[in-house]
mmCIF file of C-alpha atoms and ligand atoms in Angstrom:
data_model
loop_
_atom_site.group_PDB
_atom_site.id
_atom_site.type_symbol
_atom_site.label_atom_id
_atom_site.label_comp_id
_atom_site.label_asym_id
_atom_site.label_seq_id
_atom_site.Cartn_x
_atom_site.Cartn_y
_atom_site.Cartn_z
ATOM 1 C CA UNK F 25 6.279 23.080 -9.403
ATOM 2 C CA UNK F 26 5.850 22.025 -5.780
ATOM 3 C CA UNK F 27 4.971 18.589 -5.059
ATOM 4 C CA UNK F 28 1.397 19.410 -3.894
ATOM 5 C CA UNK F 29 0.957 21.068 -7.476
ATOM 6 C CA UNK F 30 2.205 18.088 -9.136
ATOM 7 C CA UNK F 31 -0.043 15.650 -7.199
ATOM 8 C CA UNK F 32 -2.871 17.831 -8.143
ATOM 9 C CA UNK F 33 -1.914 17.307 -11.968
ATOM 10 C CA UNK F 34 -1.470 13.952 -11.573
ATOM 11 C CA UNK F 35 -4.728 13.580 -10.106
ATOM 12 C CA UNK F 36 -5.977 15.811 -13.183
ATOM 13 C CA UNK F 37 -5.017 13.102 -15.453
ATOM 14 C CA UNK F 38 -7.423 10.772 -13.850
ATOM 15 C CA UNK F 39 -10.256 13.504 -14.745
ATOM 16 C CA UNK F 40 -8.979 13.683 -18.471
ATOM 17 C CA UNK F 41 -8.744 10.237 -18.753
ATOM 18 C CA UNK F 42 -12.498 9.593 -18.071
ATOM 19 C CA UNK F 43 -13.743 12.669 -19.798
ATOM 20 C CA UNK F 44 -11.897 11.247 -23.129
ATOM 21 C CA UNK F 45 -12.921 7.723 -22.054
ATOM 22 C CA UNK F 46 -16.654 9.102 -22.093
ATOM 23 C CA UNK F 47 -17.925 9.479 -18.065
ATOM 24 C CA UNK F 48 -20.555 6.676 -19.060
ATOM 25 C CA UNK F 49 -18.130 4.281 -19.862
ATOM 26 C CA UNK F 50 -16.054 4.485 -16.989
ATOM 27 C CA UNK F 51 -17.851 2.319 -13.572
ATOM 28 C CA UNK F 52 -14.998 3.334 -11.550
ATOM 29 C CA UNK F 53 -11.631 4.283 -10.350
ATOM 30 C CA UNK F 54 -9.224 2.076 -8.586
ATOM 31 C CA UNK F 55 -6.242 2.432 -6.902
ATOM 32 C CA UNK F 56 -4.158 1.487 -3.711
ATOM 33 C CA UNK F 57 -4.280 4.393 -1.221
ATOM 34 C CA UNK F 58 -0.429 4.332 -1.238
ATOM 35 C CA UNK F 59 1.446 2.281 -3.977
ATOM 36 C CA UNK F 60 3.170 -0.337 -1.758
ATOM 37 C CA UNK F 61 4.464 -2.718 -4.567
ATOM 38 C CA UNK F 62 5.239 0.004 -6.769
ATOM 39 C CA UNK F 63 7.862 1.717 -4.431
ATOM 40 C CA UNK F 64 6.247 2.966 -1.901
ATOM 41 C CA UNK F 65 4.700 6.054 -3.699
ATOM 42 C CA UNK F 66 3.188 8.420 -0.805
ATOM 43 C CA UNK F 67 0.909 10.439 -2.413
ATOM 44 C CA UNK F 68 -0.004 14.019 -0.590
ATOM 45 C CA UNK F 69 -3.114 14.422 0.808
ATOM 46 C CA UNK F 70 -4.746 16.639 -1.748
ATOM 47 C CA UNK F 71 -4.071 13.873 -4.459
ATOM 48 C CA UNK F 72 -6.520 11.849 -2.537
ATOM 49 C CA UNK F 73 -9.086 14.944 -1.800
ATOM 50 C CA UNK F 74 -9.171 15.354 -5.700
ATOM 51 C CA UNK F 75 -9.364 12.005 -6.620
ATOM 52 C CA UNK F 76 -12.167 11.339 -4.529
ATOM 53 C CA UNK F 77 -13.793 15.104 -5.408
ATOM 54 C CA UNK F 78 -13.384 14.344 -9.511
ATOM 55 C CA UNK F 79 -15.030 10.612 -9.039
ATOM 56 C CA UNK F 80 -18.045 12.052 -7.070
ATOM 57 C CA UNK F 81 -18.441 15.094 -9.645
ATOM 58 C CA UNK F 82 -18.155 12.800 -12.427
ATOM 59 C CA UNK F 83 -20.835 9.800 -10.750
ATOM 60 C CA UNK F 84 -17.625 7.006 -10.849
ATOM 61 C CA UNK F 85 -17.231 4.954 -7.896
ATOM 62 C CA UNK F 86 -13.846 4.975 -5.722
ATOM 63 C CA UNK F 87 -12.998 1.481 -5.428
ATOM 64 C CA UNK F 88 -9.948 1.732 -2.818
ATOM 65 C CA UNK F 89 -7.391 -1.040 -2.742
ATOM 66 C CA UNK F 90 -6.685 -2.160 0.580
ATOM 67 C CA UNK F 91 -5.203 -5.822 -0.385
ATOM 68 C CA UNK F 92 -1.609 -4.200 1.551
ATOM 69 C CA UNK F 93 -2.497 -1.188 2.936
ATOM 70 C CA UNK F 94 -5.188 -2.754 5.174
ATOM 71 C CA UNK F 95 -5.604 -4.896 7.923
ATOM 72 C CA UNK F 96 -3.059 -2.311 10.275
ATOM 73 C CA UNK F 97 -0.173 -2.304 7.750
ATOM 74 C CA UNK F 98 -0.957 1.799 7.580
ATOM 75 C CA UNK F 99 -0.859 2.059 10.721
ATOM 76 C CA UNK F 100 -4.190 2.797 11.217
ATOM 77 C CA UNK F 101 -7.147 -0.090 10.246
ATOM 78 C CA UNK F 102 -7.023 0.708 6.818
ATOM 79 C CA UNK F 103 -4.719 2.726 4.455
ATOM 80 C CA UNK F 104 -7.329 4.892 3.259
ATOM 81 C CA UNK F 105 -8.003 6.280 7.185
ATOM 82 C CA UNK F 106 -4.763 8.256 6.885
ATOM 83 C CA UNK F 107 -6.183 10.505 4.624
ATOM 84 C CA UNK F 108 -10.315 10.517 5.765
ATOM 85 C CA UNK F 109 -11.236 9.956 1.960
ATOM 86 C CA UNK F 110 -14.288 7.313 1.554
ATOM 87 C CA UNK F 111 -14.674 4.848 -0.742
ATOM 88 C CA UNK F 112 -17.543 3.335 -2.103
ATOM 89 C CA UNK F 113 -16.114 -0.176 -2.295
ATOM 90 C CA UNK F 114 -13.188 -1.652 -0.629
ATOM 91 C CA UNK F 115 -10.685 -4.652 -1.894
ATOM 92 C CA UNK F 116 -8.885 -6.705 0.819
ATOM 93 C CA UNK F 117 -7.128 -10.049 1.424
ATOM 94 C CA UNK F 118 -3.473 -10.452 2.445
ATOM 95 C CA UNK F 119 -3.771 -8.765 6.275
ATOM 96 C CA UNK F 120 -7.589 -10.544 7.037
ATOM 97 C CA UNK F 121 -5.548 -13.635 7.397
ATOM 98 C CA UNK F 122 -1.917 -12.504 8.125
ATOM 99 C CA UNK F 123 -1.449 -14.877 5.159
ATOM 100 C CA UNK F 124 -1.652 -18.174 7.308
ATOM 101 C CA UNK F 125 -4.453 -18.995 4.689
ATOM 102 C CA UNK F 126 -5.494 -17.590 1.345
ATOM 103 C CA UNK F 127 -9.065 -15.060 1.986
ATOM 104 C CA UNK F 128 -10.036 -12.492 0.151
ATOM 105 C CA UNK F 129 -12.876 -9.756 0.846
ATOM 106 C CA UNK F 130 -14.646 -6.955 -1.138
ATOM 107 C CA UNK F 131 -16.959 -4.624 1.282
ATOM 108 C CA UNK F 132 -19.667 -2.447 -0.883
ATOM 109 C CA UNK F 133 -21.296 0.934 0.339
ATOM 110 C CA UNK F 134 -24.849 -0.502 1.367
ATOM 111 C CA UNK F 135 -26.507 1.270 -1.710
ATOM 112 C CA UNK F 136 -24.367 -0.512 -4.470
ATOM 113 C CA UNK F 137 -25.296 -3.638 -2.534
ATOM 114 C CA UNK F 138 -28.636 -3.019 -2.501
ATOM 115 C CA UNK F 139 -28.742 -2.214 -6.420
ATOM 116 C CA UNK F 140 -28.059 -5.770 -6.834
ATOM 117 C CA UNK F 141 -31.086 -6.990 -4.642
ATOM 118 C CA UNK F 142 -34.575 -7.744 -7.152
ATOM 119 C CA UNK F 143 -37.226 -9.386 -4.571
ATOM 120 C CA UNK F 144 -39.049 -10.315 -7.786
ATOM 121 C CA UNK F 145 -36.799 -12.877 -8.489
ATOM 122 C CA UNK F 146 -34.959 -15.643 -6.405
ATOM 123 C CA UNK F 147 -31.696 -14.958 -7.835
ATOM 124 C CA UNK F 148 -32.423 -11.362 -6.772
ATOM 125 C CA UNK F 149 -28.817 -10.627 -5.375
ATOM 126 C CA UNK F 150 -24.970 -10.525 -6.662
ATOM 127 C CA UNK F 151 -23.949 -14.040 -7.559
ATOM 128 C CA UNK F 152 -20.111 -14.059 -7.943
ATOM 129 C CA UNK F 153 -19.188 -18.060 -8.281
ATOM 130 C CA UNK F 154 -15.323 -19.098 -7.006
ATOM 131 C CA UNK F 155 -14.159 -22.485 -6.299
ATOM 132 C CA UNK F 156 -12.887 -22.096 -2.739
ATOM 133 C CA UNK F 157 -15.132 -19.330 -1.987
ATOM 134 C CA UNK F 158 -16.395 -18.829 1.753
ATOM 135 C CA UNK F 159 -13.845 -21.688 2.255
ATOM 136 C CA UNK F 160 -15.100 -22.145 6.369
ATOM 137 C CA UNK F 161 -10.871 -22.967 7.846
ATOM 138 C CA UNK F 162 -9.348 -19.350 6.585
ATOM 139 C CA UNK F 163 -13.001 -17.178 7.497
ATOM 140 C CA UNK F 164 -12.141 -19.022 10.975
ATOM 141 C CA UNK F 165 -8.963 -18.235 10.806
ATOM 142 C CA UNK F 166 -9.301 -14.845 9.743
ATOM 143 C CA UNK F 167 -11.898 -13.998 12.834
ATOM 144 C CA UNK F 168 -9.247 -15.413 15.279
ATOM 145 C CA UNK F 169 -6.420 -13.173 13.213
ATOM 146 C CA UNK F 170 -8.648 -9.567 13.888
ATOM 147 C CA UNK F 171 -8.889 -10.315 17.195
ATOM 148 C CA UNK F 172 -4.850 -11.158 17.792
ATOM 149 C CA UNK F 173 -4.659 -7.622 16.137
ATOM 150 C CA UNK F 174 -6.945 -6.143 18.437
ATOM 151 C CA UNK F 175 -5.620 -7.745 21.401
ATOM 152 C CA UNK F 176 -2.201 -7.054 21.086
ATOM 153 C CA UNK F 177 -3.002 -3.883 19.627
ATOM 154 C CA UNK F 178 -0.824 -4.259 16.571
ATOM 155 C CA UNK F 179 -2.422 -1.943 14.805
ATOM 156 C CA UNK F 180 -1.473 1.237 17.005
ATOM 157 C CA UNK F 181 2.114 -1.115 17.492
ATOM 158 C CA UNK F 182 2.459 -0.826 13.283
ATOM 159 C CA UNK F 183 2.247 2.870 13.970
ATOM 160 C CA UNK F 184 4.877 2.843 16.282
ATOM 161 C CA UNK F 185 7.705 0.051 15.054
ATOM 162 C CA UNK F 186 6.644 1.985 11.687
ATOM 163 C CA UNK F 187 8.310 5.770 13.344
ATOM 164 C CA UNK F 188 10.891 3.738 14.681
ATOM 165 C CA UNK F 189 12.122 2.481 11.126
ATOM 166 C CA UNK F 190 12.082 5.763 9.752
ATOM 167 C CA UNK F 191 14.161 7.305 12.301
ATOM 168 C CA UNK F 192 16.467 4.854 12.596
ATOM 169 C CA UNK F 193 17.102 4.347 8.310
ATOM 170 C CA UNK F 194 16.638 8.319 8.141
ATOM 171 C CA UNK F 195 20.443 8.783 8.493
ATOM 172 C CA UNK F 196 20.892 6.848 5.332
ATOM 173 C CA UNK F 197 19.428 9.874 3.512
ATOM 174 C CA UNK F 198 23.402 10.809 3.317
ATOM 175 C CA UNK F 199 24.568 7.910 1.654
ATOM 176 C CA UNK F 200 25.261 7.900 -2.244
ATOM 177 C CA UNK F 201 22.977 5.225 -2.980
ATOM 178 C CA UNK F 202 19.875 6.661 -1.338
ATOM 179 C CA UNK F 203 17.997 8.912 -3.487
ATOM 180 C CA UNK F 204 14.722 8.913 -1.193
ATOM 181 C CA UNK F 205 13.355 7.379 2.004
ATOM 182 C CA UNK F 206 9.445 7.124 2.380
ATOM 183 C CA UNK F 207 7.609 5.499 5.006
ATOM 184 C CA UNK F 208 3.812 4.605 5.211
ATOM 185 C CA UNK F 209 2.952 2.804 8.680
ATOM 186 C CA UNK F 210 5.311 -0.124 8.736
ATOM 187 C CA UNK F 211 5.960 -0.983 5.138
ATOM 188 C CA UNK F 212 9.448 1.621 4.398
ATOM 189 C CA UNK F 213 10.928 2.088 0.611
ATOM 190 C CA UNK F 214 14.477 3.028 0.025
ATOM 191 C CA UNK F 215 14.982 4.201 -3.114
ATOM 192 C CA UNK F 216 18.362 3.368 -4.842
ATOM 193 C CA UNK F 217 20.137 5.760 -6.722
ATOM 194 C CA UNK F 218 22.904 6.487 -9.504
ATOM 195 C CA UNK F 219 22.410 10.283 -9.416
ATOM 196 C CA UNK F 220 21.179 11.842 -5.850
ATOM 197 C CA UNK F 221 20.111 14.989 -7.926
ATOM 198 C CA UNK F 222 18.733 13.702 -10.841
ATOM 199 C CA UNK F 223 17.620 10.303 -9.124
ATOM 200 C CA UNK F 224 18.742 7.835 -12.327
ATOM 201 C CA UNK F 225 17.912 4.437 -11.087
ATOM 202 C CA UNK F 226 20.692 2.091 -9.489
ATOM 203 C CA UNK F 227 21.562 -0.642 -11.574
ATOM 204 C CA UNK F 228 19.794 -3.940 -10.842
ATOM 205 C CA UNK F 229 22.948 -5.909 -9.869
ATOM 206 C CA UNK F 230 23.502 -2.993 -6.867
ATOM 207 C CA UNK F 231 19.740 -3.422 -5.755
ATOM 208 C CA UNK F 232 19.776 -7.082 -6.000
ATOM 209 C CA UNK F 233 23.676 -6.940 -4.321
ATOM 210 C CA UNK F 234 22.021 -4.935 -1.101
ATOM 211 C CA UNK F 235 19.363 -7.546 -1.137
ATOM 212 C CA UNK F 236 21.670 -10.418 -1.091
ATOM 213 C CA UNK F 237 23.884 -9.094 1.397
ATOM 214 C CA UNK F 238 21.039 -8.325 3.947
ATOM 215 C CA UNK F 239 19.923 -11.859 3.200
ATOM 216 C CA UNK F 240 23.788 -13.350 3.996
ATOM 217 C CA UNK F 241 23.302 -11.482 7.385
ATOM 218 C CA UNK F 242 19.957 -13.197 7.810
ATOM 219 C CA UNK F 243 17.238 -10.411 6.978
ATOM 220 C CA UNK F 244 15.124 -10.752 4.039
ATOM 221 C CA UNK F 245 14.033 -7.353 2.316
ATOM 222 C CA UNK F 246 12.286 -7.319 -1.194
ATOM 223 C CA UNK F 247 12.145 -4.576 -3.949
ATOM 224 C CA UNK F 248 9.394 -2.918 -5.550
ATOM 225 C CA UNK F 249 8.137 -4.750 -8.942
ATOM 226 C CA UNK F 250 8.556 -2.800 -11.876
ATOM 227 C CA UNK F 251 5.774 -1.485 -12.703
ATOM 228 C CA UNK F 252 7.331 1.304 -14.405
ATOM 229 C CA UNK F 253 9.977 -0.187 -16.512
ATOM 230 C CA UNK F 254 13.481 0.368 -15.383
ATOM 231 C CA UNK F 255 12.458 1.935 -12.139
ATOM 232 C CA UNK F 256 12.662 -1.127 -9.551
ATOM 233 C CA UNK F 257 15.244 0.384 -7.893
ATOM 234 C CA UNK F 258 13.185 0.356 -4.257
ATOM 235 C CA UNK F 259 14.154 -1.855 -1.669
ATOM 236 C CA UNK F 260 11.301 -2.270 0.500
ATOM 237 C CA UNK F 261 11.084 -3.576 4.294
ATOM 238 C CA UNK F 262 7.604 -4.823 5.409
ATOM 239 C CA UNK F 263 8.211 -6.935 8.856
ATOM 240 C CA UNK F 264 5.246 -8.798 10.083
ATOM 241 C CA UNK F 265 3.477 -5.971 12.551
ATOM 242 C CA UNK F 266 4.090 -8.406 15.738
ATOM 243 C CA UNK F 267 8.107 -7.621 15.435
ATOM 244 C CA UNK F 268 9.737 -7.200 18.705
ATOM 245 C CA UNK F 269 11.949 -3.665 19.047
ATOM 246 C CA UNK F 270 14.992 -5.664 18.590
ATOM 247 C CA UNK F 271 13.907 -6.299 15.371
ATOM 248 C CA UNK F 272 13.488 -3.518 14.338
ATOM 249 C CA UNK F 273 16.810 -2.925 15.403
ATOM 250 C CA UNK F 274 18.469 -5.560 13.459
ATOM 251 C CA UNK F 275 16.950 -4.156 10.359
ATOM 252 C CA UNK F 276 18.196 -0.982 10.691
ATOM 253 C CA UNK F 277 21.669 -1.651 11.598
ATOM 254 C CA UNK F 278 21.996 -5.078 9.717
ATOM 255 C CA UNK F 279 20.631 -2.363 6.624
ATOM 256 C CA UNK F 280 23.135 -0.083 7.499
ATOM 257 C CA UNK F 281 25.907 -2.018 7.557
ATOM 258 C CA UNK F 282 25.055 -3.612 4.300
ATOM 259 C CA UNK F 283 24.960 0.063 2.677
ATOM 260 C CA UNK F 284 27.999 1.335 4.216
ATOM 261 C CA UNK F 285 29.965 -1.960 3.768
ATOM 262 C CA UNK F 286 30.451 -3.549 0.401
ATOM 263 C CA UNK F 287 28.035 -0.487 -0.925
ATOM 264 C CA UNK F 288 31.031 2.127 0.579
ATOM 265 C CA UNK F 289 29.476 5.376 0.758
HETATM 266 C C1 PLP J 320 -2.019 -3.901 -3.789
HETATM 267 C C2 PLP J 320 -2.427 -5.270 -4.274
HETATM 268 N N1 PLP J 320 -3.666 -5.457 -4.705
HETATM 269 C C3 PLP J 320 -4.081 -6.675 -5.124
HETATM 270 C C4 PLP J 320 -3.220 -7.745 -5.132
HETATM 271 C C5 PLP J 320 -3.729 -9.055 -5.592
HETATM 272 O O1 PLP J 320 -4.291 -9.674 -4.504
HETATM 273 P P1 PLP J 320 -4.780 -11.193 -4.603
HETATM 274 O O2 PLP J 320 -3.557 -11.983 -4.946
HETATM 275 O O3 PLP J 320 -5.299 -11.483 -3.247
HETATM 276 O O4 PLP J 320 -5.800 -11.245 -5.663
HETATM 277 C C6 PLP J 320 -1.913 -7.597 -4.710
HETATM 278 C C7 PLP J 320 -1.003 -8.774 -4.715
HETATM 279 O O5 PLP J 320 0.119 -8.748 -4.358
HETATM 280 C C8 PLP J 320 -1.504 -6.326 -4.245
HETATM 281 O O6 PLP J 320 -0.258 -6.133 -3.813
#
C-alpha cells in the first residue's frame, strides 16, 4: 500500500481501539505530534486529519503532546502547527525553560476549563496539588526564555539550521548503514540498518559504536529509546536551536566521517 494508505490504517486502529474500548470509557487520545523519542516517526498529514476527525466524531478529546515538539523544536511554535490540527488540551515542559530549570505546563481549550468552574462552591475550580508547583525562579525563568526565542528568532532559525541538517546528512542515504533519514524542524533521526531493503535493525554494539565515535570527536548524539523492542536502532541529533552554522557543520561532517570511517561503507 502507499504510505498515505498505511497512515490512514494506522490511524484506523485508534478508531477500533475506542469503539472496542466502549466510546464512554475512553476521555481522550494522546499522542506526540511527531514521535521524537521513538525515532523520529513523521507521520503524513492525513494521519493527523483522521486522528483529529475520528476523536471529534467519537466526542474524545485530542490531548497533543508538545513536551519536545514545542517551544520551536518543530520549527514552528509548536509541533502540532505543521499540520493545522487543534487540540483540545496541550502538554508542555522541556522547551518553556530550555531546561535551565524543571517547568511543566498543560493549556486546556477554555470550555474544558470552564467545566471545572462550580461558583456554588469555593473549591469551584481544578485543584491539581504538586510539591514544587508554580515554583516562582523557573516561571521567571521561563518568561525570560520565550522572549530569548522571540528575540533571536530561534524559532524561524530551528526551521532553518533544521533544512540545513537534512541536506547536509541527506548524502548518507547511500551508505550501508542508513536505512532512512527523517527530519522534523531541528530534531533529525538516522535510522541504522542491517538490510537497506528489508530495514532489519543494526545491532546495538554498531549504534552504540557510531555514538561513541561521534562522542571521541567531541559531538554528543543520542538514540531513540526502545519503545518498540529491538528497534532502537535511531541515532538522533537534537542541537540546542541557538547553534551557530558551524555547528551545524561539525555535525554533519564529524557524522560523516564517523559513518564512513570505522563504519566503512
Ligand atoms: C514526548 C515526551 N512527553 C513527555 C515526557 C515527560 O515529560 P516530563 O518529564 O516533563 O514529565 C517526555 C520526557 O522525556 C517526552 O519526551
Amino acid at each position: 500500500m502507499t504510505v498515505e494508505e498505511f497512515n490512514l490504517q494506522c490511524a484506523q486502529a485508534i478508531e477500533d481501539t475506542i469503539v472496542w474500548e466502549g466510546v464512554e470509557t475512553v476521555a481522550a487520545v494522546i499522542m506526540e505530534p511527531v514521535i521524537t523519542g521513538g525515532g523520529v516517526i513523521v507521520p503524513h498529514q492525513v494521519y493527523l486529519d483522521r486522528v483529529q476527525e475520528i476523536c471529534r466524531k467519537h466526542g474524545v478529546l485530542l490531548i497533543i503532546d508538545e513536551v519536545i515538539c514545542g517551544f520551536g523544536r518543530s520549527g514552528r511554535k509548536f509541533g502540532h502547527q505543521n499540520f493545522g490540527i487543534k487540540p483540545d488540551i496541550v502538554t508542555m515542559a522541556k522547551g518553556l525553560t530550555s531546561a535551565y530549570l524543571p517547568l511543566s505546563a498543560t493549556a486546556v481549550r477554555k470550555d474544558i476549563y470552564e467545566a471545572f468552574k462550580d461558583n456554588s462552591d469555593s473549591y469551584g475550580h481544578f485543584r491539581h496539588v504538586n510539591t514544587f508547583g508554580g515554583n516562582p525562579a523557573a516561571c521567571a525563568l521561563a518568561l525570560r526564555n520565550l522572549e530569548v526565542l522571540e528575540q533571536e528568532n530561534l524559532v524561524e532559525r530551528a526551521d532553518i539550521l533544521g533544512q540545513r541538517l537534512y541536506s547536509g546528512l541527506s548524502g548518507l542515504l547511500e551508505h550501508k548503514l542508513v536505512g532512512d533519514i527523517r527530519s522534523f524542524g531541528l530534531v533529525l533521526g538516522i535510522e541504522l540498518v542491517a538490510d537497506k531493503v528489508t530495514k532489519q535493525p543494526a545491532d546495538l554494539d554498531i549504534v552504540k559504536g557510531v555514538i561513541a565515535g561521534c562522542k571521541a570527536k567531541g559531538l554528543i548524539i543520542g538514540k531513540n529509546g526502545d519503545t518498540v523492542a529491538g528497534f532502537n536502532n535511531v541515532l538522533t541529533v537534537a542541537p540546542p536551536l541557538s547553534s551557530t552554522d558551524e555547528d551545524i557543520q561539525f555535525i554533519v561532517e564529524t557524522l560523516t566521517a564517523v559513518l564512513n570511517g570505522s563504519w566503512a561503507k
